[in-house]
XYZ file of C-alpha atoms in Angstrom:
135
model
C -40.398 103.807 -61.075
C -43.005 106.538 -60.760
C -42.648 109.187 -63.476
C -44.334 112.060 -61.557
C -45.137 114.731 -64.194
C -44.605 112.174 -66.972
C -47.068 109.681 -65.465
C -49.789 108.617 -67.930
C -52.595 108.914 -65.391
C -51.427 112.393 -64.369
C -51.243 113.600 -67.992
C -54.608 112.051 -68.898
C -56.284 113.482 -65.794
C -54.938 116.981 -66.420
C -56.215 116.810 -70.006
C -59.642 115.551 -68.859
C -59.822 118.286 -66.245
C -59.027 120.982 -68.829
C -61.517 119.633 -71.381
C -64.282 119.397 -68.787
C -63.505 122.783 -67.216
C -63.165 124.869 -70.362
C -65.025 122.968 -73.106
C -67.712 120.771 -71.554
C -68.977 122.657 -68.477
C -69.694 125.953 -70.275
C -71.984 124.081 -72.676
C -73.885 122.054 -70.073
C -77.394 122.708 -68.921
C -77.521 123.569 -65.235
C -79.241 120.248 -64.528
C -76.195 118.122 -65.407
C -75.010 117.735 -61.837
C -72.174 115.180 -62.195
C -70.098 116.798 -64.958
C -70.716 120.279 -63.604
C -70.040 119.567 -59.923
C -68.222 116.278 -59.312
C -66.312 115.002 -62.353
C -63.288 117.219 -61.731
C -63.357 116.212 -58.049
C -62.582 112.656 -59.167
C -59.381 114.024 -60.686
C -58.009 115.787 -57.579
C -55.614 112.993 -56.558
C -54.407 111.992 -60.039
C -53.890 115.675 -60.984
C -52.472 117.112 -57.782
C -50.580 114.280 -56.094
C -47.810 113.646 -58.667
C -46.502 117.255 -58.669
C -46.738 117.383 -54.881
C -44.866 114.091 -54.486
C -42.218 115.346 -56.928
C -41.771 118.410 -54.717
C -41.541 116.129 -51.665
C -38.887 114.068 -53.472
C -36.869 117.139 -54.471
C -36.792 118.523 -50.921
C -36.045 115.120 -49.382
C -39.404 114.415 -47.729
C -39.941 111.429 -50.027
C -37.132 108.880 -50.168
C -38.314 106.743 -53.090
C -39.528 106.947 -56.669
C -42.037 104.151 -56.097
C -45.669 104.698 -57.107
C -47.738 106.588 -54.513
C -48.458 104.386 -51.533
C -51.837 104.055 -49.827
C -50.741 106.189 -46.882
C -49.603 109.015 -49.157
C -52.912 108.980 -51.017
C -54.937 108.775 -47.784
C -53.001 111.593 -46.107
C -53.513 113.938 -49.046
C -57.183 112.966 -49.348
C -57.648 113.881 -45.700
C -55.795 117.195 -46.016
C -57.563 118.247 -49.229
C -60.970 117.237 -47.893
C -60.415 119.332 -44.773
C -59.131 122.271 -46.788
C -61.752 122.290 -49.569
C -64.797 121.156 -47.596
C -64.193 122.569 -44.104
C -61.774 125.522 -44.242
C -62.558 126.974 -47.681
C -66.290 127.485 -46.983
C -65.375 129.469 -43.863
C -63.025 131.838 -45.692
C -64.350 131.909 -49.284
C -67.911 133.142 -49.684
C -68.511 131.228 -52.929
C -67.234 127.896 -51.512
C -69.747 125.335 -50.277
C -69.078 122.221 -48.195
C -70.302 119.103 -49.984
C -69.916 115.536 -48.731
C -70.338 114.294 -52.324
C -67.132 116.140 -53.205
C -65.308 114.156 -50.522
C -66.810 110.944 -51.907
C -65.533 111.900 -55.371
C -62.049 112.724 -54.007
C -61.984 109.295 -52.335
C -63.247 107.422 -55.400
C -60.699 109.140 -57.628
C -57.960 108.565 -55.080
C -58.756 104.868 -54.759
C -58.872 104.432 -58.532
C -55.576 106.322 -58.935
C -53.892 104.259 -56.206
C -55.108 101.034 -57.858
C -53.805 102.206 -61.247
C -50.423 103.280 -59.873
C -50.076 100.018 -57.937
C -51.656 97.669 -60.481
C -48.649 95.354 -60.262
C -49.917 94.379 -56.801
C -52.984 92.881 -58.444
C -51.262 90.836 -61.146
C -50.953 87.136 -60.670
C -47.638 85.766 -61.854
C -47.616 82.667 -64.011
C -46.610 79.532 -62.091
C -42.947 78.596 -62.429
C -41.038 75.402 -61.807
C -37.891 75.178 -59.649
C -35.683 76.333 -62.523
C -37.756 79.507 -63.060
C -39.458 78.369 -66.263
C -43.164 79.126 -66.704
C -45.281 75.985 -66.336
C -48.530 75.409 -68.151
């Protein structure tokens, strides 16, 4: 069962975002490109998707409490990439389109999906016909 706002990855990502945004970035030299410009972009999916999926669940758009599926992650990656990297630069003078931001959204989204669905990657121990683990 997915815990939405109680999910460990969500809580960790929100904490990392806050630390980077308010403690680390103000102390960085302007040359530190990754922490200043792309680290928080890695956290877009793990920070934003759980509350959004909880809202979807509450209004009936999401029918399950399973971990976020690949299609849900991909759809939100697409929407956020369009919004932040295509629409925002048109309407917000300080916004800049950056393909590296999209790469960071995707990397963070893939890592989050793999974490939330890690049970898909576990190999069960072999069992005999009675269900006992064999060695």
